[in-house]
Coordinates of N, CA and C in Angstrom, one line a residue:
M1226 N 0.8 -1.2 0.0 CA 0.0 0.0 0.0 C 0.9 1.3 0.0
I1227 N 0.5 2.3 -0.8 CA 1.1 3.6 -0.7 C 0.1 4.6 -0.2
E1228 N 0.6 5.8 0.1 CA -0.3 6.8 0.6 C -0.1 8.1 -0.1
L1229 N -1.2 8.8 -0.3 CA -1.2 10.2 -0.8 C -1.2 11.1 0.4
L1230 N -0.2 11.9 0.6 CA -0.2 12.8 1.7 C -0.4 14.3 1.2
I1231 N -1.2 15.0 2.0 CA -1.5 16.4 1.6 C -1.2 17.3 2.8
Q1232 N -0.3 18.2 2.6 CA 0.1 19.1 3.7 C -0.4 20.5 3.4
R1233 N -0.9 21.1 4.4 CA -1.3 22.6 4.3 C -0.1 23.4 4.8
Q1234 N 0.6 24.1 4.0 CA 1.8 24.8 4.4 C 1.5 26.3 4.4
D1235 N 1.6 26.9 5.6 CA 1.4 28.3 5.7 C 2.7 29.1 5.6
K1236 N 2.8 29.9 4.6 CA 4.0 30.8 4.4 C 3.5 32.2 4.7
K1237 N 4.5 33.1 4.7 CA 4.2 34.5 5.1 C 3.2 35.1 4.2
A1238 N 3.4 34.9 2.9 CA 2.6 35.6 1.9 C 1.5 34.7 1.3
Q1239 N 1.6 33.4 1.5 CA 0.8 32.5 0.7 C 0.6 31.2 1.5
V1240 N -0.5 30.5 1.2 CA -0.8 29.2 1.8 C -0.8 28.2 0.6
N1241 N 0.0 27.1 0.7 CA 0.0 26.1 -0.3 C -0.5 24.7 0.2
W1242 N -1.1 24.0 -0.7 CA -1.3 22.6 -0.5 C -0.2 21.8 -1.2
N1243 N 0.6 21.0 -0.4 CA 1.6 20.2 -1.0 C 1.2 18.7 -1.0
F1244 N 1.3 18.1 -2.2 CA 0.8 16.8 -2.4 C 2.1 15.9 -2.5
F1245 N 2.1 14.9 -1.7 CA 3.3 13.9 -1.7 C 2.7 12.5 -1.9
L1246 N 3.6 11.6 -2.4 CA 3.3 10.2 -2.5 C 4.3 9.4 -1.7
L1247 N 3.8 8.6 -0.8 CA 4.7 7.9 0.1 C 4.7 6.4 -0.3
N1248 N 5.9 5.8 -0.5 CA 6.0 4.4 -0.7 C 6.9 3.8 0.4
P1249 N 6.3 3.2 1.4 CA 7.1 2.7 2.5 C 7.7 1.3 2.3
G1250 N 7.4 0.7 1.2 CA 7.7 -0.7 0.9 C 8.8 -0.9 -0.1
S1251 N 8.8 -2.2 -0.6 CA 9.9 -2.6 -1.6 C 9.5 -2.7 -3.0
Y1252 N 8.2 -2.3 -3.3 CA 7.8 -2.2 -4.7 C 8.2 -0.9 -5.4
T1253 N 8.1 -0.9 -6.7 CA 8.3 0.3 -7.5 C 7.0 0.6 -8.2
Y1254 N 6.7 1.9 -8.4 CA 5.4 2.3 -9.0 C 5.6 3.2 -10.2
A1255 N 4.8 3.0 -11.2 CA 4.7 3.8 -12.4 C 3.4 4.5 -12.3
C1256 N 3.3 5.8 -12.3 CA 2.1 6.6 -11.9 C 1.7 7.6 -13.0
N1257 N 0.4 7.8 -13.1 CA -0.2 9.0 -13.8 C -1.1 9.7 -12.8
F1258 N -1.0 11.0 -12.7 CA -1.8 11.8 -11.8 C -2.4 13.0 -12.5
Q1259 N -3.6 13.3 -12.1 CA -4.2 14.6 -12.5 C -5.0 15.2 -11.4
L1260 N -4.7 16.5 -11.1 CA -5.4 17.2 -10.0 C -6.5 18.0 -10.6
N1261 N -7.7 17.7 -10.1 CA -8.9 18.4 -10.7 C -9.4 19.5 -9.7
G1262 N -10.1 20.4 -10.2 CA -10.7 21.5 -9.4 C -9.7 22.6 -9.0
T1263 N -8.8 22.9 -10.0 CA -7.9 23.9 -9.8 C -7.9 24.8 -11.0
E1264 N -7.4 26.1 -10.8 CA -7.3 27.0 -12.0 C -6.3 26.6 -13.0
N1265 N -5.2 26.1 -12.5 CA -4.1 25.7 -13.5 C -4.2 24.2 -13.7
D1266 N -3.4 23.7 -14.7 CA -3.4 22.3 -15.0 C -2.2 21.6 -14.3
Y1267 N -2.6 20.7 -13.4 CA -1.6 19.9 -12.7 C -1.7 18.4 -13.0
R1268 N -0.7 17.9 -13.7 CA -0.8 16.5 -14.1 C 0.7 16.0 -14.2
L1269 N 0.8 14.7 -14.0 CA 2.1 14.0 -14.2 C 1.9 12.7 -15.0
R1270 N 2.8 12.4 -15.9 CA 2.7 11.2 -16.7 C 4.0 10.4 -16.6
E1271 N 4.0 9.1 -16.6 CA 5.2 8.2 -16.5 C 6.1 8.7 -15.3
W1272 N 5.5 8.9 -14.2 CA 6.2 9.4 -13.0 C 6.5 8.2 -12.1
F1273 N 7.7 8.0 -11.7 CA 8.1 6.8 -11.0 C 8.5 7.1 -9.6
L1274 N 8.0 6.1 -8.7 CA 8.3 6.2 -7.3 C 9.0 4.9 -6.9
G1275 N 10.3 5.1 -6.4 CA 11.1 3.9 -6.0 C 10.8 3.4 -4.6
Q1276 N 11.6 2.4 -4.2 CA 11.4 1.8 -2.9 C 11.7 2.7 -1.8
E1277 N 10.8 2.7 -0.8 CA 11.0 3.5 0.4 C 11.3 5.0 0.1
E1278 N 10.5 5.5 -0.8 CA 10.6 6.9 -1.3 C 9.4 7.7 -0.9
C1279 N 9.6 9.0 -0.7 CA 8.5 9.9 -0.5 C 8.8 11.1 -1.4
K1280 N 7.9 11.4 -2.4 CA 8.2 12.5 -3.3 C 7.1 13.5 -3.4
L1281 N 7.4 14.7 -3.7 CA 6.5 15.8 -3.9 C 5.8 15.6 -5.3
L1282 N 4.5 15.6 -5.3 CA 3.8 15.6 -6.6 C 3.5 17.0 -7.1
F1283 N 2.8 17.7 -6.3 CA 2.4 19.1 -6.7 C 2.5 20.0 -5.4
S1284 N 2.7 21.3 -5.7 CA 2.6 22.3 -4.7 C 1.7 23.4 -5.3
V1285 N 0.5 23.5 -4.7 CA -0.5 24.3 -5.3 C -0.9 25.5 -4.3
P1286 N -0.9 26.7 -4.8 CA -1.4 27.8 -4.0 C -2.8 27.6 -3.7
V1287 N -3.2 27.8 -2.4 CA -4.6 27.5 -2.0 C -5.6 28.4 -2.8
H1288 N -5.3 29.6 -3.2 CA -6.2 30.4 -4.0 C -6.5 29.9 -5.4
F1289 N -5.7 28.9 -5.8 CA -5.9 28.2 -7.1 C -6.9 27.1 -7.0
I1290 N -7.2 26.6 -5.7 CA -8.1 25.5 -5.5 C -9.5 25.9 -5.4
E1291 N -10.4 25.1 -6.1 CA -11.8 25.4 -6.1 C -12.5 24.6 -4.9
D1292 N -13.8 24.6 -5.0 CA -14.6 24.0 -3.8 C -14.4 22.5 -3.7
Y1293 N -14.3 21.8 -4.8 CA -14.3 20.3 -4.8 C -13.1 19.7 -5.5
P1294 N -11.9 19.8 -4.9 CA -10.7 19.3 -5.6 C -10.7 17.8 -5.4
S1295 N -10.0 17.1 -6.4 CA -9.9 15.7 -6.3 C -8.6 15.3 -7.1
V1296 N -8.1 14.1 -6.9 CA -6.9 13.6 -7.6 C -7.3 12.3 -8.3
D1297 N -7.1 12.3 -9.6 CA -7.3 11.1 -10.4 C -6.0 10.4 -10.5
Y1298 N -5.9 9.1 -10.4 CA -4.7 8.4 -10.4 C -4.8 7.0 -11.2
E1299 N -3.7 6.7 -11.8 CA -3.6 5.3 -12.4 C -2.2 4.9 -12.1
I1300 N -2.0 3.8 -11.3 CA -0.7 3.4 -10.8 C -0.5 1.9 -11.0
N1301 N 0.6 1.6 -11.6 CA 1.0 0.2 -11.7 C 2.1 -0.2 -10.8
R1302 N 2.0 -1.3 -10.2 CA 3.0 -1.7 -9.1 C 3.9 -2.9 -9.7
Y1303 N 5.2 -2.7 -9.4 CA 6.2 -3.7 -10.0 C 7.1 -4.2 -8.9
S1304 N 7.5 -5.5 -9.0 CA 8.5 -6.1 -8.2 C 9.6 -6.6 -9.1
V1305 N 10.6 -7.2 -8.6 CA 11.7 -7.8 -9.4 C 11.1 -8.9 -10.3
M1306 N 9.9 -9.4 -10.0 CA 9.3 -10.4 -10.9 C 8.5 -9.9 -12.0
G1307 N 8.3 -8.5 -12.0 CA 7.5 -7.9 -13.0 C 6.2 -7.3 -12.4
F1308 N 5.2 -7.2 -13.2 CA 3.9 -6.5 -12.8 C 3.3 -7.2 -11.7
E1309 N 2.8 -6.4 -10.6 CA 2.3 -7.0 -9.4 C 0.9 -6.5 -9.1
G1310 N 0.3 -5.7 -9.9 CA -1.0 -5.2 -9.6 C -1.2 -3.7 -10.0
K1311 N -2.4 -3.2 -10.0 CA -2.6 -1.8 -10.4 C -3.7 -1.2 -9.5
S1312 N -3.8 0.1 -9.5 CA -4.9 0.8 -8.8 C -5.2 2.0 -9.6
E1313 N -6.5 2.3 -9.8 CA -6.9 3.5 -10.5 C -8.2 4.0 -9.8
G1314 N -8.3 5.3 -9.8 CA -9.5 5.8 -9.1 C -9.4 7.3 -8.9
R1315 N -10.3 7.8 -8.0 CA -10.3 9.2 -7.7 C -10.4 9.4 -6.2
T1316 N -9.5 10.3 -5.7 CA -9.5 10.6 -4.2 C -10.1 12.0 -4.1
K1317 N -11.2 12.1 -3.4 CA -11.8 13.5 -3.2 C -11.3 14.1 -1.9
I1318 N -11.0 15.4 -2.0 CA -10.3 16.1 -0.9 C -11.3 17.1 -0.3
R1319 N -11.5 17.0 1.0 CA -12.5 18.0 1.6 C -11.7 18.8 2.6
A1320 N -12.0 20.1 2.6 CA -11.3 21.0 3.5 C -11.5 20.6 5.0
S1321 N -12.6 20.0 5.3 CA -12.8 19.5 6.7 C -11.8 18.4 7.1
D1322 N -11.2 17.7 6.2 CA -10.3 16.7 6.5 C -9.0 17.3 7.2
F1323 N -8.7 18.5 6.9 CA -7.6 19.2 7.6 C -7.8 19.4 9.1
V1324 N -9.0 19.2 9.5 CA -9.4 19.3 10.9 C -9.6 17.9 11.5
K1325 N -10.4 17.1 10.8 CA -10.8 15.8 11.3 C -9.7 14.7 11.1
K1326 N -8.9 14.8 10.1 CA -8.0 13.6 9.7 C -6.5 14.0 9.8
L1327 N -6.2 15.1 10.3 CA -4.8 15.6 10.3 C -4.0 14.7 11.3
S1328 N -2.8 14.3 10.8 CA -1.9 13.5 11.6 C -0.5 13.8 11.2
Y1329 N 0.5 13.5 12.1 CA 1.9 13.8 11.8 C 2.5 12.7 11.0
S1330 N 3.4 13.2 10.0 CA 4.1 12.2 9.2 C 5.6 12.4 9.4
E1331 N 6.3 11.4 9.8 CA 7.8 11.4 9.9 C 8.5 11.6 8.6
H1332 N 7.8 11.2 7.5 CA 8.5 11.3 6.2 C 8.6 12.7 5.7
I1333 N 7.6 13.5 6.0 CA 7.7 14.9 5.5 C 7.9 15.9 6.7
K1334 N 8.0 15.3 7.9 CA 8.2 16.1 9.1 C 7.1 17.2 9.3
A1335 N 5.9 16.9 9.1 CA 4.8 17.8 9.2 C 3.5 17.1 9.3
E1336 N 2.5 17.8 9.8 CA 1.1 17.3 9.8 C 0.5 17.3 8.4
C1337 N -0.3 16.3 8.2 CA -0.9 16.2 6.8 C -2.1 15.3 6.9
I1338 N -2.9 15.2 5.8 CA -3.9 14.2 5.6 C -3.3 13.0 4.9
K1339 N -3.8 11.8 5.3 CA -3.2 10.6 4.6 C -4.4 9.9 4.0
Y1340 N -4.2 9.6 2.7 CA -5.2 8.8 1.9 C -4.5 7.6 1.4
P1341 N -4.9 6.4 1.9 CA -4.3 5.1 1.4 C -4.7 4.8 0.0
I1342 N -3.8 4.2 -0.8 CA -4.1 3.7 -2.1 C -3.9 2.2 -2.2
N1343 N -4.9 1.5 -2.4 CA -4.8 0.0 -2.4 C -4.7 -0.6 -3.8
F1344 N -4.3 -1.8 -3.9 CA -4.0 -2.4 -5.2 C -4.7 -3.7 -5.4
Q1345 N -5.2 -3.9 -6.6 CA -5.7 -5.2 -7.0 C -4.5 -6.2 -7.2
K1346 N -4.7 -7.4 -6.8 CA -3.6 -8.4 -6.9 C -3.5 -8.8 -8.4
A1347 N -2.3 -8.9 -8.9 CA -2.0 -9.4 -10.2 C -2.3 -10.9 -10.3
L1348 N -2.6 -11.4 -11.4 CA -2.9 -12.8 -11.6 C -1.5 -13.5 -11.8
K1349 N -0.9 -13.8 -10.7 CA 0.5 -14.3 -10.7 C 0.6 -15.7 -11.4
K1350 N -0.5 -16.5 -11.2 CA -0.5 -17.9 -11.7 C -1.0 -18.0 -13.1
R1351 N -1.1 -16.9 -13.8 CA -1.6 -16.9 -15.1 C -0.8 -17.7 -16.1
E1352 N 0.6 -17.6 -15.9 CA 1.5 -18.3 -16.8 C 1.2 -19.9 -16.8
K1353 N 1.0 -20.4 -15.6 CA 0.9 -21.9 -15.5 C -0.4 -22.4 -16.3
P1354 N -1.6 -21.8 -16.1 CA -2.7 -22.3 -16.8 C -2.5 -22.2 -18.3
L1355 N -1.8 -21.0 -18.8 CA -1.5 -20.9 -20.2 C -0.6 -22.0 -20.7
A1356 N 0.4 -22.3 -19.9 CA 1.3 -23.4 -20.2 C 0.6 -24.7 -20.4
I1357 N -0.2 -25.0 -19.4 CA -0.9 -26.3 -19.4 C -1.9 -26.3 -20.6
E1358 N -2.6 -25.2 -20.8 CA -3.5 -25.2 -21.9 C -2.8 -25.5 -23.3
R1359 N -1.7 -24.8 -23.5 CA -1.0 -25.0 -24.7 C -0.5 -26.5 -24.9
K1360 N 0.0 -27.0 -23.8 CA 0.6 -28.4 -23.8 C -0.5 -29.4 -24.0
E1361 N -1.6 -29.3 -23.4 CA -2.7 -30.3 -23.5 C -3.6 -30.1 -24.7
N1362 N -3.7 -28.9 -25.2 CA -4.7 -28.6 -26.2 C -4.1 -28.0 -27.5
R1363 N -2.8 -28.3 -27.7 CA -2.2 -27.7 -28.9 C -2.9 -28.0 -30.2
R1364 N -3.3 -29.3 -30.3 CA -4.0 -29.7 -31.5 C -5.3 -29.0 -31.7
L1365 N -6.1 -28.9 -30.6 CA -7.3 -28.2 -30.7 C -7.1 -26.7 -31.0
E1366 N -6.2 -26.1 -30.4 CA -5.9 -24.7 -30.7 C -5.5 -24.5 -32.2
S1367 N -4.7 -25.4 -32.7 CA -4.3 -25.4 -34.1 C -5.6 -25.4 -35.0
Q1368 N -6.5 -26.3 -34.7 CA -7.7 -26.4 -35.5 C -8.6 -25.2 -35.4
L1369 N -8.6 -24.6 -34.2 CA -9.4 -23.4 -34.0 C -8.9 -22.2 -34.8
R1370 N -7.5 -22.2 -34.8 CA -6.9 -21.0 -35.5 C -7.2 -21.1 -37.0
K1371 N -7.5 -22.3 -37.6 CA -7.8 -22.4 -39.0 C -9.1 -21.8 -39.3
V1372 N -10.0 -21.7 -38.4 CA -11.4 -21.2 -38.6 C -11.6 -19.8 -38.0
E1373 N -10.7 -19.4 -37.1 CA -10.9 -18.1 -36.5 C -9.9 -17.1 -37.2
L1374 N -10.5 -16.3 -38.0 CA -9.6 -15.4 -38.8 C -8.8 -14.4 -37.9
Y1375 N -9.3 -13.9 -36.8 CA -8.6 -13.0 -36.0 C -7.3 -13.6 -35.4
N1376 N -7.4 -14.9 -35.1 CA -6.3 -15.6 -34.6 C -5.2 -15.8 -35.6
T1377 N -5.7 -16.1 -36.8 CA -4.7 -16.2 -38.0 C -4.0 -14.9 -38.2
E1378 N -4.7 -13.8 -38.2 CA -4.1 -12.5 -38.5 C -3.1 -12.2 -37.4
E1379 N -3.5 -12.5 -36.1 CA -2.6 -12.2 -35.0 C -1.3 -13.0 -35.1
F1380 N -1.5 -14.2 -35.5 CA -0.3 -15.1 -35.6 C 0.6 -14.6 -36.7
A1381 N 0.1 -14.2 -37.8 CA 0.9 -13.7 -39.0 C 1.6 -12.4 -38.7
N1382 N 0.9 -11.6 -37.9 CA 1.4 -10.2 -37.7 C 2.2 -10.1 -36.4
F1383 N 2.3 -11.2 -35.6 CA 3.0 -11.2 -34.4 C 4.5 -11.0 -34.6
D1384 N 5.1 -10.0 -34.0 CA 6.6 -9.8 -34.2 C 7.3 -10.8 -33.4
R1385 N 8.2 -11.6 -34.0 CA 9.0 -12.6 -33.3 C 10.2 -12.1 -32.6
T1386 N 10.3 -10.8 -32.5 CA 11.4 -10.1 -31.8 C 10.9 -9.1 -30.8
L1387 N 11.4 -9.1 -29.6 CA 11.0 -8.1 -28.6 C 12.3 -7.4 -28.2
D1388 N 12.4 -6.1 -28.4 CA 13.5 -5.3 -27.9 C 13.2 -4.8 -26.6
L1389 N 14.0 -5.2 -25.6 CA 13.8 -4.8 -24.2 C 14.6 -3.6 -23.8
H1390 N 15.3 -2.9 -24.7 CA 16.0 -1.7 -24.3 C 15.0 -0.7 -23.8
I1391 N 15.3 -0.1 -22.7 CA 14.3 0.8 -22.0 C 13.8 1.9 -22.9
E1392 N 14.6 2.4 -23.8 CA 14.2 3.5 -24.7 C 13.1 3.1 -25.7
K1393 N 13.0 1.7 -25.8 CA 11.9 1.2 -26.7 C 10.6 1.0 -26.0
L1394 N 10.6 1.1 -24.6 CA 9.4 0.9 -23.8 C 8.8 2.1 -23.3
V1395 N 9.6 3.2 -23.0 CA 9.0 4.4 -22.5 C 9.5 5.6 -23.2
G1396 N 8.7 6.7 -23.1 CA 9.0 7.9 -23.8 C 10.3 8.6 -23.4
D1397 N 10.5 8.7 -22.1 CA 11.7 9.4 -21.5 C 12.4 8.5 -20.5
P1398 N 13.4 7.8 -21.0 CA 14.1 6.9 -20.1 C 14.9 7.6 -19.0
S1399 N 15.2 8.9 -19.1 CA 15.9 9.6 -18.1 C 15.2 9.7 -16.8
K1400 N 13.9 9.5 -16.8 CA 13.1 9.6 -15.6 C 13.1 8.4 -14.8
I1401 N 13.7 7.3 -15.3 CA 13.5 6.0 -14.7 C 14.8 5.5 -14.1
N1402 N 14.8 5.1 -12.8 CA 16.0 4.5 -12.2 C 16.1 3.1 -12.6
P1403 N 17.3 2.5 -12.4 CA 17.6 1.2 -12.9 C 16.7 0.1 -12.4
T1404 N 16.2 0.2 -11.1 CA 15.3 -0.8 -10.6 C 14.0 -0.7 -11.3
A1405 N 13.4 0.5 -11.4 CA 12.1 0.6 -12.1 C 12.3 0.1 -13.6
A1406 N 13.4 0.4 -14.2 CA 13.6 0.0 -15.6 C 13.5 -1.5 -15.7
L1407 N 14.2 -2.2 -14.8 CA 14.2 -3.7 -14.9 C 12.8 -4.2 -14.7
M1408 N 12.1 -3.6 -13.8 CA 10.7 -4.1 -13.6 C 9.8 -3.9 -14.8
L1409 N 10.0 -2.8 -15.4 CA 9.2 -2.5 -16.7 C 9.6 -3.5 -17.8
Q1410 N 10.9 -3.8 -17.9 CA 11.4 -4.7 -18.9 C 10.8 -6.1 -18.6
L1411 N 10.8 -6.5 -17.4 CA 10.3 -7.9 -17.1 C 8.8 -8.0 -17.3
N1412 N 8.1 -6.9 -17.0 CA 6.7 -6.9 -17.3 C 6.4 -7.0 -18.8
A1413 N 7.2 -6.2 -19.6 CA 7.0 -6.3 -21.1 C 7.3 -7.7 -21.6
L1414 N 8.4 -8.3 -21.0 CA 8.7 -9.7 -21.3 C 7.6 -10.7 -21.0
R1415 N 7.0 -10.6 -19.8 CA 5.9 -11.4 -19.4 C 4.7 -11.3 -20.4
E1416 N 4.3 -10.1 -20.7 CA 3.2 -9.9 -21.6 C 3.4 -10.5 -23.0
Y1417 N 4.7 -10.2 -23.4 CA 5.0 -10.7 -24.8 C 5.0 -12.2 -24.8
L1418 N 5.6 -12.9 -23.9 CA 5.7 -14.3 -23.9 C 4.3 -15.0 -23.7
E1419 N 3.5 -14.4 -22.9 CA 2.1 -14.9 -22.8 C 1.4 -14.9 -24.1
K1420 N 1.6 -13.8 -24.9 CA 1.0 -13.7 -26.2 C 1.6 -14.7 -27.1
A1421 N 2.9 -14.9 -27.1 CA 3.5 -15.9 -28.0 C 3.0 -17.3 -27.7
I1422 N 2.9 -17.6 -26.4 CA 2.4 -18.9 -26.0 C 0.9 -19.1 -26.5
Y1423 N 0.1 -18.1 -26.3 CA -1.3 -18.2 -26.7 C -1.4 -18.4 -28.2
L1424 N -0.6 -17.7 -29.0 CA -0.7 -17.8 -30.4 C 0.0 -19.1 -31.0
G1425 N 0.8 -19.8 -30.2 CA 1.4 -21.0 -30.6 C 2.7 -20.7 -31.4
V1426 N 3.3 -19.6 -31.2 CA 4.6 -19.3 -31.9 C 5.6 -20.3 -31.5
E1427 N 6.5 -20.7 -32.5 CA 7.5 -21.7 -32.2 C 8.7 -21.2 -31.5
R1428 N 9.1 -19.9 -31.9 CA 10.3 -19.4 -31.3 C 10.3 -17.8 -31.4
V1429 N 11.0 -17.2 -30.4 CA 11.1 -15.7 -30.4 C 12.5 -15.3 -30.0
F1430 N 12.8 -14.1 -30.4 CA 14.1 -13.5 -30.0 C 13.9 -12.4 -29.0
I1431 N 14.6 -12.4 -27.9 CA 14.4 -11.3 -26.9 C 15.8 -10.5 -26.9
V1432 N 15.7 -9.3 -27.3 CA 16.9 -8.4 -27.4 C 17.1 -7.7 -26.1
H1433 N 18.3 -8.0 -25.5 CA 18.6 -7.4 -24.2 C 19.9 -6.6 -24.2
G1434 N 20.7 -6.7 -25.3 CA 22.0 -6.1 -25.3 C 23.0 -6.9 -24.5
L1435 N 24.2 -6.3 -24.4 CA 25.2 -7.0 -23.6 C 25.3 -6.4 -22.2
G1436 N 25.8 -5.2 -22.1 CA 25.8 -4.5 -20.7 C 26.5 -5.4 -19.7
K1437 N 25.9 -5.4 -18.5 CA 26.5 -6.1 -17.4 C 25.9 -7.5 -17.3
G1438 N 24.9 -7.8 -18.1 CA 24.3 -9.2 -18.1 C 23.1 -9.3 -17.2
K1439 N 22.7 -8.3 -16.5 CA 21.7 -8.4 -15.5 C 20.3 -8.7 -16.2
L1440 N 20.0 -8.0 -17.2 CA 18.8 -8.2 -17.9 C 18.8 -9.6 -18.6
K1441 N 19.9 -10.0 -19.2 CA 20.0 -11.3 -19.9 C 19.7 -12.4 -18.8
K1442 N 20.2 -12.3 -17.7 CA 20.0 -13.3 -16.6 C 18.5 -13.3 -16.2
A1443 N 17.9 -12.1 -16.1 CA 16.5 -12.0 -15.7 C 15.7 -12.7 -16.8
V1444 N 16.0 -12.5 -18.1 CA 15.3 -13.1 -19.1 C 15.4 -14.7 -19.1
D1445 N 16.6 -15.1 -18.9 CA 16.9 -16.6 -18.8 C 16.1 -17.2 -17.6
D1446 N 16.2 -16.5 -16.4 CA 15.5 -17.0 -15.2 C 14.0 -17.1 -15.4
Y1447 N 13.4 -16.1 -16.1 CA 12.0 -16.1 -16.3 C 11.6 -17.2 -17.2
A1448 N 12.3 -17.3 -18.3 CA 12.0 -18.3 -19.3 C 12.1 -19.8 -18.8
K1449 N 13.1 -20.0 -18.0 CA 13.3 -21.3 -17.4 C 12.2 -21.8 -16.6
N1450 N 11.4 -20.9 -16.0 CA 10.3 -21.3 -15.2 C 9.0 -21.5 -15.9
L1451 N 9.0 -21.4 -17.2 CA 7.8 -21.7 -18.1 C 7.9 -23.1 -18.6
E1452 N 6.8 -23.9 -18.3 CA 6.8 -25.3 -18.7 C 6.8 -25.5 -20.2
V1453 N 6.4 -24.5 -21.0 CA 6.3 -24.7 -22.4 C 7.6 -24.3 -23.1
V1454 N 8.6 -23.9 -22.4 CA 9.9 -23.5 -23.0 C 10.7 -24.8 -23.2
K1455 N 11.1 -25.1 -24.5 CA 11.9 -26.2 -24.8 C 13.4 -26.0 -24.7
E1456 N 13.8 -24.8 -25.1 CA 15.2 -24.5 -25.2 C 15.5 -23.0 -25.1
I1457 N 16.6 -22.6 -24.5 CA 17.0 -21.2 -24.4 C 18.4 -21.1 -25.0
K1458 N 18.5 -20.3 -26.0 CA 19.8 -20.1 -26.7 C 20.3 -18.7 -26.6
N1459 N 21.6 -18.6 -26.4 CA 22.3 -17.3 -26.4 C 23.5 -17.4 -27.3
E1460 N 23.3 -17.7 -28.5 CA 24.4 -17.9 -29.5 C 24.5 -16.7 -30.4
Y1461 N 25.6 -16.6 -31.1 CA 25.9 -15.5 -32.0 C 24.8 -15.4 -33.1
H1462 N 24.3 -14.2 -33.3 CA 23.3 -14.0 -34.3 C 23.8 -12.9 -35.3
P1463 N 23.7 -13.1 -36.6 CA 24.1 -12.1 -37.5 C 23.6 -10.7 -37.3
K1464 N 22.3 -10.6 -36.8 CA 21.7 -9.3 -36.6 C 21.9 -8.8 -35.2
F1465 N 21.8 -9.7 -34.2 CA 21.9 -9.2 -32.8 C 23.2 -9.5 -32.1
G1466 N 24.1 -10.2 -32.8 CA 25.4 -10.6 -32.1 C 25.1 -11.5 -30.9
F1467 N 25.7 -11.2 -29.8 CA 25.4 -12.0 -28.6 C 24.4 -11.2 -27.7
G1468 N 23.7 -10.2 -28.2 CA 22.9 -9.4 -27.4 C 21.4 -9.8 -27.4
A1469 N 21.1 -11.0 -27.8 CA 19.7 -11.5 -27.8 C 19.7 -12.9 -27.4
T1470 N 18.5 -13.3 -26.8 CA 18.3 -14.7 -26.4 C 17.2 -15.3 -27.2
E1471 N 17.4 -16.4 -27.7 CA 16.3 -17.1 -28.5 C 15.6 -18.1 -27.6
I1472 N 14.3 -18.0 -27.6 CA 13.5 -18.9 -26.7 C 12.6 -19.8 -27.7
I1473 N 12.8 -21.1 -27.5 CA 12.1 -22.0 -28.4 C 11.0 -22.8 -27.5
F1474 N 9.8 -22.8 -28.0 CA 8.7 -23.4 -27.3 C 8.5 -24.9 -27.7
K1475 N 7.9 -25.7 -26.8 CA 7.6 -27.1 -27.1 C 6.5 -27.2 -28.2

């Protein structure tokens, strides 16, 4: 769980509402925020919150805030294993909360309102049913693909190569720390392999580059845990050199 903290800060000439996001745990979060009910436009896109971090979202002069302010959010949660759940919704802020719900926060060293943000659990076991389904019903799926045009088109158009370089996954890589980047890469890998397994693709290439080998190891470790994987190769390739892993399915 993470928390939205709102501090009323009284300055000499002006009063501000400061919006913070607190992450006391070991997950990393990718966030979109929009503050409603203000004169100016306050929004954040592809905003990342690391482990045990507390960051300032917005600082808004109180005279910019209208009668019914609220915060819209869409937040994805990641661990070293990849995507772990999401939360989206709207938090309504009432002026009376600064009287009724005010409490002290050690993280910002001030009194504030605290709004918890809870997460739906990710379907962590999804890979296993998919693996079993493909292993036991491969012939049936093959027959169905012959008569279902959309599956045939998906199979034909499916890119057999996934490039996991972070600049291929997000608009501005400079905003992302290495831990968040790895989690996003693993989530992209998970979704891609699920699709490949569903479509019955025979083999794919995962481009990870050379670097320190951390991403390559993560790709290998993830693929080894899938029952439908027949072989994992990291041999020289004319196009990718040694910077890609080939995954062959059963």
